Coordinates of N, CA, C and O in Angstrom, one line a residue:
M49 N 47.6 98.8 -4.4 CA 48.2 100.1 -3.8 C 47.9 101.6 -5.5 O 48.2 101.0 -6.3
E50 N 47.0 102.5 -5.1 CA 47.1 103.0 -5.9 C 48.5 104.2 -6.2 O 49.0 104.6 -4.7
Q51 N 48.7 104.6 -7.2 CA 50.0 105.0 -7.6 C 49.8 106.7 -7.3 O 48.8 106.8 -8.0
K52 N 50.9 107.2 -6.9 CA 50.4 108.6 -7.0 C 51.4 110.1 -8.2 O 52.4 109.3 -8.1
M53 N 50.8 110.8 -8.4 CA 52.3 111.5 -9.0 C 51.3 113.3 -8.6 O 50.8 113.6 -7.7
L54 N 52.7 113.6 -8.1 CA 52.6 115.3 -7.1 C 53.0 116.6 -8.4 O 54.0 115.9 -8.9
Y55 N 51.8 117.5 -7.9 CA 52.4 118.2 -9.5 C 52.4 119.5 -8.0 O 52.0 119.9 -7.2
V56 N 53.5 120.2 -8.5 CA 53.9 121.3 -7.7 C 54.1 122.7 -9.1 O 54.4 122.6 -9.8
D57 N 53.3 123.6 -8.6 CA 53.0 124.9 -9.5 C 54.4 126.3 -8.5 O 53.8 126.7 -7.7
L58 N 55.1 125.7 -8.9 CA 55.8 126.9 -8.4 C 55.4 128.5 -8.4 O 55.8 129.0 -7.8
S59 N 55.0 129.1 -9.7 CA 54.6 130.2 -9.8 C 53.1 130.6 -8.9 O 53.4 131.9 -8.3
K60 N 52.6 129.6 -8.1 CA 51.3 129.7 -7.9 C 51.7 129.5 -6.0 O 50.5 129.6 -5.5
G61 N 52.3 129.1 -5.7 CA 53.1 128.2 -4.3 C 52.0 126.5 -4.4 O 51.3 126.7 -3.6
E62 N 51.4 125.9 -5.1 CA 50.4 124.9 -4.9 C 51.2 123.3 -4.9 O 51.7 123.9 -5.8
V63 N 50.8 122.7 -4.3 CA 50.9 121.1 -4.0 C 49.6 120.2 -3.8 O 49.1 121.0 -3.3
H64 N 49.8 119.6 -4.9 CA 48.6 118.3 -5.0 C 48.9 117.5 -5.5 O 50.1 117.4 -6.2
S65 N 48.4 116.2 -5.3 CA 48.4 115.1 -6.2 C 47.6 114.6 -6.1 O 46.0 115.1 -6.4
R66 N 48.1 113.6 -7.2 CA 46.9 113.2 -8.4 C 47.1 111.8 -8.3 O 48.2 111.5 -8.5
P67 N 46.0 110.6 -8.5 CA 46.4 109.5 -9.0 C 46.6 109.3 -10.5 O 46.6 110.0 -11.3
I68 N 47.3 108.1 -10.5 CA 48.0 107.9 -11.8 C 47.4 106.9 -12.8 O 47.0 105.9 -12.0
P69 N 46.6 107.1 -13.7 CA 45.4 106.1 -14.1 C 46.2 105.2 -14.5 O 47.1 104.6 -14.6
A70 N 45.2 104.4 -13.9 CA 45.3 103.0 -14.0 C 45.5 102.1 -15.4 O 46.7 100.9 -15.7
E71 N 45.5 102.8 -16.2 CA 45.8 102.2 -17.6 C 47.4 102.9 -18.1 O 47.5 102.1 -19.2
W72 N 47.6 104.1 -17.7 CA 49.1 104.3 -18.3 C 49.7 103.4 -16.9 O 50.6 102.8 -17.6
V73 N 49.3 102.7 -16.3 CA 50.5 102.0 -15.3 C 50.3 100.5 -16.3 O 51.8 99.7 -16.3
R74 N 49.7 100.1 -16.6 CA 49.2 98.6 -17.4 C 49.9 99.1 -19.0 O 50.5 98.2 -19.2
D75 N 49.5 100.2 -19.3 CA 50.2 100.2 -21.3 C 52.2 100.7 -21.2 O 52.5 100.8 -22.2
F76 N 51.9 101.4 -20.1 CA 53.8 102.1 -20.0 C 54.6 101.5 -18.7 O 53.9 101.5 -17.8
I77 N 55.5 101.2 -19.1 CA 56.5 100.2 -18.7 C 57.4 100.8 -17.7 O 57.6 102.2 -17.7
G78 N 57.0 100.9 -16.0 CA 57.3 101.8 -15.5 C 57.6 103.6 -15.4 O 56.7 104.1 -16.0
G79 N 58.6 104.1 -14.2 CA 58.1 105.6 -13.8 C 58.4 106.3 -15.3 O 58.0 107.2 -15.8
E80 N 59.6 105.4 -15.8 CA 59.8 106.4 -17.3 C 58.8 106.4 -18.1 O 58.6 107.5 -18.7
G81 N 58.2 105.3 -18.6 CA 57.4 105.5 -19.4 C 56.2 106.3 -19.1 O 55.6 107.0 -19.9
V82 N 55.4 106.1 -18.1 CA 54.5 107.1 -16.9 C 54.7 108.4 -17.0 O 54.3 109.7 -17.8
A83 N 56.1 108.9 -17.6 CA 56.3 110.1 -17.4 C 56.2 110.7 -18.6 O 56.2 111.6 -19.4
M84 N 56.8 110.0 -19.4 CA 56.6 110.5 -20.9 C 55.3 110.0 -21.6 O 55.4 111.4 -22.2
R85 N 54.6 109.9 -21.0 CA 53.1 109.5 -21.4 C 52.8 110.8 -20.7 O 51.6 111.8 -21.2
L86 N 52.9 111.7 -19.3 CA 52.5 112.8 -19.0 C 53.1 113.8 -19.5 O 52.7 114.9 -20.0
L87 N 54.2 113.4 -20.1 CA 54.9 115.0 -20.6 C 54.4 114.9 -22.3 O 54.1 116.2 -22.4
W88 N 53.6 114.0 -22.3 CA 52.9 114.0 -24.1 C 51.4 114.7 -23.9 O 51.7 115.9 -24.9
D89 N 51.0 115.4 -22.5 CA 49.9 115.4 -22.5 C 50.2 116.7 -22.0 O 49.7 117.9 -22.0
L90 N 50.8 117.4 -21.5 CA 51.7 118.8 -20.6 C 52.3 119.7 -21.4 O 52.5 120.7 -21.4
I91 N 53.2 118.8 -22.3 CA 54.3 119.8 -23.1 C 53.1 120.6 -23.8 O 52.2 120.1 -24.4
V92 N 53.7 121.8 -24.2 CA 53.5 123.1 -25.3 C 54.2 122.9 -26.7 O 55.3 123.4 -26.6
P93 N 53.4 122.4 -27.6 CA 54.5 122.1 -28.7 C 54.8 123.7 -29.5 O 55.7 123.3 -29.8
D94 N 54.3 125.1 -29.1 CA 55.3 126.0 -30.0 C 55.6 126.6 -28.8 O 56.2 127.9 -29.5
A95 N 56.0 126.0 -27.6 CA 57.1 126.5 -27.3 C 58.6 126.0 -27.3 O 58.5 124.8 -27.3
D96 N 59.3 126.7 -27.0 CA 60.9 126.4 -26.9 C 61.2 125.5 -25.2 O 60.3 126.1 -24.4
G97 N 62.2 124.7 -25.1 CA 62.7 124.2 -24.1 C 62.9 124.5 -22.7 O 62.8 124.8 -21.7
T98 N 63.2 125.8 -22.9 CA 63.0 127.0 -21.9 C 62.1 127.8 -21.9 O 61.9 128.7 -20.3
D99 N 61.0 127.7 -22.0 CA 59.8 128.1 -21.8 C 59.4 127.6 -20.5 O 58.6 127.1 -19.9
P100 N 58.6 128.7 -19.5 CA 58.1 128.4 -18.5 C 57.2 127.9 -17.8 O 56.8 126.8 -17.1
R101 N 56.0 128.0 -19.8 CA 55.3 126.8 -19.4 C 55.3 125.3 -19.9 O 54.6 124.3 -19.4
Q102 N 56.7 125.0 -19.8 CA 57.1 123.6 -20.6 C 57.1 122.9 -19.2 O 58.0 123.5 -18.4
P103 N 57.0 121.3 -19.1 CA 57.0 121.1 -17.5 C 58.3 120.6 -17.4 O 59.3 120.4 -18.4
L104 N 58.4 120.4 -16.2 CA 59.8 119.6 -15.4 C 59.1 118.6 -15.1 O 58.7 118.6 -13.8
I105 N 60.0 117.0 -15.4 CA 59.0 116.1 -15.5 C 60.4 115.3 -14.2 O 61.4 114.9 -15.0
F106 N 60.7 114.8 -12.9 CA 61.5 113.4 -12.3 C 60.7 112.3 -12.1 O 59.3 112.6 -11.5
A107 N 61.0 111.4 -12.6 CA 60.6 110.6 -12.5 C 61.6 108.9 -11.9 O 62.8 109.6 -12.8
T108 N 61.2 108.0 -11.7 CA 62.3 107.2 -11.2 C 61.9 106.2 -12.4 O 60.8 105.9 -12.5
G109 N 63.1 105.2 -12.7 CA 62.6 104.5 -13.5 C 62.7 102.4 -12.6 O 63.0 102.7 -11.4
L110 N 62.9 101.8 -13.8 CA 62.5 100.7 -13.4 C 63.6 100.1 -12.6 O 63.5 99.1 -11.2
S111 N 65.0 100.6 -12.5 CA 65.9 100.0 -12.4 C 66.3 101.2 -10.4 O 67.7 101.1 -10.1
S112 N 65.7 101.8 -10.6 CA 66.2 102.5 -9.3 C 66.4 102.9 -8.2 O 67.3 102.7 -7.3
E113 N 65.8 101.8 -7.7 CA 65.4 100.4 -6.2 C 67.0 99.6 -6.2 O 67.5 99.4 -5.0
L114 N 67.7 99.3 -7.2 CA 68.4 98.4 -7.6 C 70.1 99.0 -7.6 O 70.4 97.9 -6.4
G115 N 70.7 99.7 -7.4 CA 71.1 100.3 -7.1 C 72.5 100.6 -7.7 O 73.6 100.7 -8.3
W116 N 72.6 100.0 -9.4 CA 72.7 100.4 -10.1 C 72.1 100.6 -11.8 O 72.6 100.1 -13.1
A117 N 71.7 102.0 -11.1 CA 70.4 102.9 -12.4 C 72.1 103.0 -13.2 O 73.0 103.7 -12.8
G118 N 71.4 102.7 -14.9 CA 72.5 103.9 -15.8 C 73.9 102.6 -15.8 O 74.6 102.8 -16.8
F119 N 74.4 101.2 -15.6 CA 75.3 100.5 -15.8 C 74.6 99.0 -16.2 O 73.5 98.9 -15.8
L120 N 75.3 99.0 -17.5 CA 75.3 97.1 -17.8 C 75.6 96.5 -16.9 O 77.0 96.7 -17.4
L121 N 75.1 95.3 -16.8 CA 76.3 94.1 -16.3 C 76.2 93.3 -17.0 O 75.8 92.6 -18.0

C-alpha cells in the first residue's frame, strides 16, 4: 500500500498529497522518523522557529494506534 503525505499551504489555500518515498519508509522507523526526514528537507536553516517559512509537521508514531502513547509499561 502506498503511503502518502498531505501538504497544506495556508497562505495559498492549497492542499495536495504526495507519496512517501519508499526509501524513507525503509530507512526511518515509523511516522516520527519519516517526519524528521521531511523536516530535514523543508527546514529553513537561517530562519528562527517562529518564521512563517518554517514547516509545521503533524505525524503519528509507532504507538499511536495502541492507546498508550507516551507511557512506558
